[in-house]
Structures are given as C-alpha cells and as structure tokens.
C-alpha cells in the first residue's frame, strides 16, 4: 500500500506584493472608518441629533424675490416702477490672469484697472467683487458677458509634483513604518477651462420714477433695501412690497431626490392707482417752481382737488430727483401740503361771511353796509382802513381783504357757532391721506377763547392752525352746495366718511359770486385772473412764527385759494409760499413791492389754471 502524497504548496511569485496590498486596503478602510466615527462624535452643535444634523446638511433654501408693485396715476400712467436689471459679481479667486484681457473687453473696462481691482481682492482672499450694476437686459455689456461665459481658454500652470515611489514604500508609508518621499519636480500642466466660473450675473431691480422731482415729496422713494423710505412708497409698503417666496429642498432617502417644501408663497406686490392726474401735477409743479425761484421763497406747495374730493395734484418745491441716488436732502422730500400746520390768514374770511349769511346776521347785498369807522380790539380804524369809506359792503370786504370789516361781522356770531362750523369744515381733524406724515393742525376749544381769539379767528389767525390740504377741502363747499366730501388720494380704496353739510346751497352760491370780484381788476387777487374764464378765490398773508413769536421783519407766508369756474367749479386749488423775498409791481415789473398773497401766490394759481383750462374743452370760455 502506497501512501498518497499531497503536493507541496510553495509561495508563488509576487506573494509578498499581494499580501502588502491587502494590508494596505485593510488599514485604509480602518482609518477611514475611525475618522468618520470621531467626526460624528465631535459635532459642533451638541443640541442637534445625528439625524437632525444630517437633515440640515441635506437641505437647501431657495428664495424668490417678490417684484414691487407699480404706482400709477388716475389714467394708468406709471409714476413708479421696478425695472428688471442685472449686476455683475466677480470671484477674484477664480479669475485667472489669462481671462482678464477678454473679460475687460466684455465689461468695457480698462484692462489694467480691472487687473488691479482683482489683485487687491485676491490679496485679501476676498471672493466678492461687484464690478457692474444696473445693467438693462439689452445692455451690450450683458450680451458680451453671456458670450464670454461660454468660452474655454487654455490655461497653463506650473505645478510641483513628487516622482513615483514603489508600492511597497507606499504601503510602509501608510502604516507609518517609514516616510519615504519621491523627488519634487516642477512641471507645466495645461488644460482648457471655462472662463465664466468666476463671473456671476445676478438679477437686480431698480425703482424708477418717470416724473422725477415733480412727484418726489408725494411718492417718496425706496431705500437701499428696496423698502419704502417716505411718502406713498412708505405708507403702502405692505401692499407694494409683496412677499418673497421661500422653498426648502430636502433629500428624501426613500425616493432619492430633492423634495421641495414651500415655506412661504411668492406673492408679487400689488399696484396702487392714485387719483393724481400727471398733466395737472406737472402744470402745478412748474408754476410752483417758477414762483419759488422768481420770488426767492424758501419753499412752495399747492394742492388741486376735484369737486368730489379726489386729489388731482399735490406738489412741493424744492424737490430732488429720486432717480439720482447721489442726491438726498430730507427737506426736499417733505410733503408740506400735509405735514406743515400754518395760520392760513385771510383765506378764512369767506367762511366767516358764509356763517353770518347762513344765520341771517348779514344779507351780503349791495345796499347793506358794514361799519368800519370804529376800532375793535387791537384793530384800529384809521385813514388807511377807511379809505373805502366809513361803511362798506360785504363784497368790498372780501374784494379788498378788509380785516376790520370782517371782525365787525364776526362780532355778530357766537364763539360756539364759529367753533362748531370750523370743526365741521374739517379743521383739526385728520384727512387720512398719508397718516404717517399728516399734521392735523389745531383748533382750540371755544371755552379757552378770549374776545381777541374769536376776532382773529375770523380772518385766519388765533386759536387755529391748518395744513394746506384741509384749507383746500374747506373750499369744496363751493362745489358741493355747502357740503364737503372726504378727500381721496388712492383710487378703489373705500372711504367711510360721509359728506358733511356745513352751509346752505343758497348761501354758498351767494358768497361764490362775491369771491368772483376778488379775482378781478379791482380785487386783491387780480393777479389770479385767467383770461377768458370766471375765477373766484381769496388771497391770504400771514406773518411767520419764528422762535415762538411773529416775525416783524418781513418773514411771511402768502396764500391763494380759489376755484374755477365760479358756478359748479371743476378745479379747487390752494397755494402757499413760504417767505417770498422779492415781489414785483404788476404795472412796473422792475419795481419791488412788499410780498402779499396778491403778488405771489395768486400768480401761481393763474399760471397753473391757464395751462389746465387750455387743455380742458369741457369748460366754456367766458364771453366776459
């Protein structure tokens, strides 16, 4: 019996090499596993679980910016809109020197300047360099950059590499039995790179105001964060701004794709349509600007209303162009029509006459004479006061803006009735047009009045102050048969206030015809005349209060409030100039006069209405 012999196994060629490779793989896997174990155990945020940490790392939030709504006038003309633009952001760390010549050409920039800017940013390791902004979608620069980003340029760099070492040495290095390195050599490596990696085109918007400075104090403007900073832009921020859309993308392990979760819906801002008429606004602004400059006034403002209380124009000067971001003077965005409370002077005299006529205290007929031969309070009856006679008609009192005659009529009225009437006219009550900036003025209760208060109130001083919009609204009684409606600045916005009946229709028509004489050759408002049209109104002049005291050296506010035509008015306008310093004689234009409502504010009314009426065929030219 022979013993069966088994073949003797011998180590084949390369055995140690294969064994070393297996050990290398094993050690590598063990090291990788240990690294991840340590990383997970040392998570920075100890409050988050491993699952929460993973979910956080596997999520991405995307934001879609809402487009700001437009502001329109009553005819749909754009007053403020957001233009879609682009801006160019460079990542200096990704911009290779080989890209700069072509990039400079695409950006229409000097190559040396671009290279310097990039070098400065790279030195600080900054990855953000805004290089161009406010590019329109049709900008040649934008077209050039789109083509530039598609290019590939061969880029060569010197790289330091180590020469190869044997596999056994690599394994021994891996298990740290030795530390053998290859020889370091420098080689040039070239490859094509897409040049657009460091060039980012970001979407941007720019608020644009087509009517420039003429609308600035009314509309306001947006700030650097595209939020309303003043005026309509600020007051209606919630409506105009809209809501940005936010979407979270989460990786779902069961489906292996990003599943979008909407955090907030994208809602674009809504448009706002104002009652403003851009043509009327432009005419009023041009007239105010001209007058402020000519008369060297500190400022000027005006408001024009339709009979139903809609605001057709609201202008202020000085004003800045909101499209020019380099200009910003807060006072040039001040809406003085609403924010300033002032004493309106003699523009209040018609309401004293209206109340007296309504109560039967006067008849306002040509045969009725009001005594002005005696002094009342601080108002003295002197030669200048009696130059129209010792007794004058109500028409003459209004026509010549006679203070003593007005006070004589007010003596027949009770302070309770005057307070109640002034309150019904809306003085000291908010208008609700732009509440955040509106100053409602004041009207002290009659309990606190003395005799002087009631008398001065009759011609627009004393216990009352008002803004220009309230004054203009009070004159709406002449367009609504003795009633006044609430004012309206935004179309399609409900108003809950009802018309307030203040005077009778007969009374308002009577006083309106008397005010026609004010804007005549014989009246104080003769420079408010508009050739070919019937105009009614009242001048006013008031000394400005400086440091709590009336300024006696010429600082005045001048006013004119009027309407056209006299019967069934279509336009009601109030004008105010602050401290006009140069006013001229009508017959001798080179000759200076003291500044009054008659030779400053009245001219603004005439200039504005002449332009408006020339373009309004619905109002017939008067044969007179």
mmCIF file of C-alpha atoms in Angstrom, residues 238-381:
data_model
loop_
_atom_site.group_PDB
_atom_site.id
_atom_site.type_symbol
_atom_site.label_atom_id
_atom_site.label_comp_id
_atom_site.label_asym_id
_atom_site.label_seq_id
_atom_site.Cartn_x
_atom_site.Cartn_y
_atom_site.Cartn_z
ATOM 1 C CA UNK A 238 -47.220 96.219 2.800
ATOM 2 C CA UNK A 239 -49.251 96.448 -0.408
ATOM 3 C CA UNK A 240 -46.409 97.381 -2.753
ATOM 4 C CA UNK A 241 -43.692 95.068 -1.417
ATOM 5 C CA UNK A 242 -45.360 91.670 -1.714
ATOM 6 C CA UNK A 243 -43.871 88.561 -0.039
ATOM 7 C CA UNK A 244 -40.710 86.709 -1.014
ATOM 8 C CA UNK A 245 -41.174 83.022 -1.793
ATOM 9 C CA UNK A 246 -39.080 80.551 0.236
ATOM 10 C CA UNK A 247 -38.698 76.895 -0.736
ATOM 11 C CA UNK A 248 -36.739 74.257 1.221
ATOM 12 C CA UNK A 249 -35.286 71.347 -0.782
ATOM 13 C CA UNK A 250 -34.838 68.182 1.336
ATOM 14 C CA UNK A 251 -33.139 64.963 0.248
ATOM 15 C CA UNK A 252 -35.544 62.018 0.633
ATOM 16 C CA UNK A 253 -33.763 58.714 1.163
ATOM 17 C CA UNK A 254 -36.744 56.630 0.143
ATOM 18 C CA UNK A 255 -37.080 58.340 -3.244
ATOM 19 C CA UNK A 256 -33.527 59.656 -3.687
ATOM 20 C CA UNK A 257 -34.469 63.114 -4.962
ATOM 21 C CA UNK A 258 -34.912 66.629 -3.596
ATOM 22 C CA UNK A 259 -38.484 67.180 -2.478
ATOM 23 C CA UNK A 260 -39.478 70.897 -2.397
ATOM 24 C CA UNK A 261 -41.313 72.218 0.672
ATOM 25 C CA UNK A 262 -42.848 75.682 0.266
ATOM 26 C CA UNK A 263 -42.184 77.743 3.389
ATOM 27 C CA UNK A 264 -43.902 80.873 2.041
ATOM 28 C CA UNK A 265 -45.674 81.526 -1.234
ATOM 29 C CA UNK A 266 -44.222 84.042 -3.663
ATOM 30 C CA UNK A 267 -46.618 86.981 -3.837
ATOM 31 C CA UNK A 268 -45.700 89.902 -6.033
ATOM 32 C CA UNK A 269 -46.555 93.394 -4.808
ATOM 33 C CA UNK A 270 -49.846 94.955 -5.862
ATOM 34 C CA UNK A 271 -50.137 98.100 -7.937
ATOM 35 C CA UNK A 272 -51.560 101.259 -6.401
ATOM 36 C CA UNK A 273 -53.581 103.667 -8.510
ATOM 37 C CA UNK A 274 -53.689 107.255 -7.284
ATOM 38 C CA UNK A 275 -56.275 109.919 -8.100
ATOM 39 C CA UNK A 276 -53.429 112.161 -9.312
ATOM 40 C CA UNK A 277 -53.533 113.458 -12.887
ATOM 41 C CA UNK A 278 -49.923 113.639 -14.125
ATOM 42 C CA UNK A 279 -50.637 116.508 -16.538
ATOM 43 C CA UNK A 280 -52.249 118.638 -13.834
ATOM 44 C CA UNK A 281 -49.453 117.685 -11.422
ATOM 45 C CA UNK A 282 -46.836 118.804 -13.934
ATOM 46 C CA UNK A 283 -48.523 122.169 -14.554
ATOM 47 C CA UNK A 284 -48.806 122.873 -10.820
ATOM 48 C CA UNK A 285 -45.200 121.828 -10.148
ATOM 49 C CA UNK A 286 -43.856 124.001 -12.974
ATOM 50 C CA UNK A 287 -45.768 127.033 -11.661
ATOM 51 C CA UNK A 288 -44.659 126.490 -8.046
ATOM 52 C CA UNK A 289 -41.013 126.017 -9.038
ATOM 53 C CA UNK A 290 -41.081 129.131 -11.202
ATOM 54 C CA UNK A 291 -42.612 131.205 -8.403
ATOM 55 C CA UNK A 292 -40.245 129.978 -5.666
ATOM 56 C CA UNK A 293 -37.233 130.821 -7.819
ATOM 57 C CA UNK A 294 -38.574 134.174 -9.015
ATOM 58 C CA UNK A 295 -39.680 135.373 -5.596
ATOM 59 C CA UNK A 296 -36.723 133.777 -3.799
ATOM 60 C CA UNK A 297 -39.080 131.962 -1.440
ATOM 61 C CA UNK A 298 -37.907 129.306 0.998
ATOM 62 C CA UNK A 299 -40.421 126.802 -0.395
ATOM 63 C CA UNK A 300 -43.776 126.461 -2.086
ATOM 64 C CA UNK A 301 -46.629 123.966 -2.159
ATOM 65 C CA UNK A 302 -50.012 123.510 -3.786
ATOM 66 C CA UNK A 303 -52.928 121.079 -3.966
ATOM 67 C CA UNK A 304 -55.672 120.761 -6.584
ATOM 68 C CA UNK A 305 -58.952 118.940 -5.869
ATOM 69 C CA UNK A 306 -61.878 117.798 -7.952
ATOM 70 C CA UNK A 307 -65.405 118.581 -6.611
ATOM 71 C CA UNK A 308 -65.806 115.025 -5.234
ATOM 72 C CA UNK A 309 -62.671 115.382 -3.093
ATOM 73 C CA UNK A 310 -60.207 113.481 -5.281
ATOM 74 C CA UNK A 311 -56.667 114.885 -5.175
ATOM 75 C CA UNK A 312 -55.616 115.775 -8.720
ATOM 76 C CA UNK A 313 -52.240 117.267 -7.796
ATOM 77 C CA UNK A 314 -50.101 117.649 -4.690
ATOM 78 C CA UNK A 315 -46.824 119.467 -5.306
ATOM 79 C CA UNK A 316 -43.909 120.799 -3.301
ATOM 80 C CA UNK A 317 -40.703 122.621 -4.148
ATOM 81 C CA UNK A 318 -37.734 122.287 -3.585
ATOM 82 C CA UNK A 319 -37.697 118.622 -4.549
ATOM 83 C CA UNK A 320 -34.986 116.162 -5.633
ATOM 84 C CA UNK A 321 -34.997 113.658 -8.481
ATOM 85 C CA UNK A 322 -35.397 110.257 -6.745
ATOM 86 C CA UNK A 323 -33.676 108.541 -9.685
ATOM 87 C CA UNK A 324 -30.416 110.252 -8.743
ATOM 88 C CA UNK A 325 -29.133 108.298 -5.750
ATOM 89 C CA UNK A 326 -26.286 110.757 -5.231
ATOM 90 C CA UNK A 327 -28.805 113.418 -4.156
ATOM 91 C CA UNK A 328 -30.635 113.216 -0.859
ATOM 92 C CA UNK A 329 -31.876 116.138 1.184
ATOM 93 C CA UNK A 330 -34.650 115.116 3.616
ATOM 94 C CA UNK A 331 -36.288 118.558 3.386
ATOM 95 C CA UNK A 332 -36.673 118.062 -0.376
ATOM 96 C CA UNK A 333 -38.894 115.042 0.305
ATOM 97 C CA UNK A 334 -41.043 116.896 2.813
ATOM 98 C CA UNK A 335 -44.693 116.937 1.788
ATOM 99 C CA UNK A 336 -45.563 120.370 3.164
ATOM 100 C CA UNK A 337 -49.147 120.133 1.914
ATOM 101 C CA UNK A 338 -49.862 117.557 4.636
ATOM 102 C CA UNK A 339 -47.067 117.862 7.196
ATOM 103 C CA UNK A 340 -46.984 121.600 7.957
ATOM 104 C CA UNK A 341 -49.574 123.350 10.117
ATOM 105 C CA UNK A 342 -49.862 127.089 9.463
ATOM 106 C CA UNK A 343 -52.133 130.048 10.058
ATOM 107 C CA UNK A 344 -53.994 130.498 6.736
ATOM 108 C CA UNK A 345 -54.677 134.228 7.079
ATOM 109 C CA UNK A 346 -57.396 135.939 5.076
ATOM 110 C CA UNK A 347 -58.282 132.803 3.088
ATOM 111 C CA UNK A 348 -60.649 132.100 6.031
ATOM 112 C CA UNK A 349 -62.703 135.294 5.601
ATOM 113 C CA UNK A 350 -65.224 133.674 3.193
ATOM 114 C CA UNK A 351 -66.252 131.193 5.926
ATOM 115 C CA UNK A 352 -66.943 133.992 8.388
ATOM 116 C CA UNK A 353 -69.244 135.549 5.781
ATOM 117 C CA UNK A 354 -70.839 132.182 4.962
ATOM 118 C CA UNK A 355 -71.728 131.531 8.609
ATOM 119 C CA UNK A 356 -73.069 135.057 9.130
ATOM 120 C CA UNK A 357 -75.166 134.857 5.948
ATOM 121 C CA UNK A 358 -76.443 131.388 6.816
ATOM 122 C CA UNK A 359 -77.594 132.651 10.245
ATOM 123 C CA UNK A 360 -79.184 135.790 8.783
ATOM 124 C CA UNK A 361 -76.715 138.120 10.504
ATOM 125 C CA UNK A 362 -75.951 139.759 7.151
ATOM 126 C CA UNK A 363 -77.619 139.897 3.736
ATOM 127 C CA UNK A 364 -74.471 140.453 1.653
ATOM 128 C CA UNK A 365 -76.461 142.681 -0.705
ATOM 129 C CA UNK A 366 -75.158 145.843 -2.315
ATOM 130 C CA UNK A 367 -77.344 148.051 -0.115
ATOM 131 C CA UNK A 368 -76.012 146.549 3.121
ATOM 132 C CA UNK A 369 -73.126 148.466 4.683
ATOM 133 C CA UNK A 370 -70.780 147.281 7.429
ATOM 134 C CA UNK A 371 -69.461 149.998 9.743
ATOM 135 C CA UNK A 372 -65.654 150.295 9.795
ATOM 136 C CA UNK A 373 -65.440 153.726 11.391
ATOM 137 C CA UNK A 374 -64.786 152.408 14.920
ATOM 138 C CA UNK A 375 -61.854 150.458 16.270
ATOM 139 C CA UNK A 376 -62.470 146.937 17.575
ATOM 140 C CA UNK A 377 -59.910 145.464 19.951
ATOM 141 C CA UNK A 378 -56.411 145.837 18.563
ATOM 142 C CA UNK A 379 -57.753 146.652 15.070
ATOM 143 C CA UNK A 380 -57.697 150.420 14.714
ATOM 144 C CA UNK A 381 -59.922 152.455 12.432
#
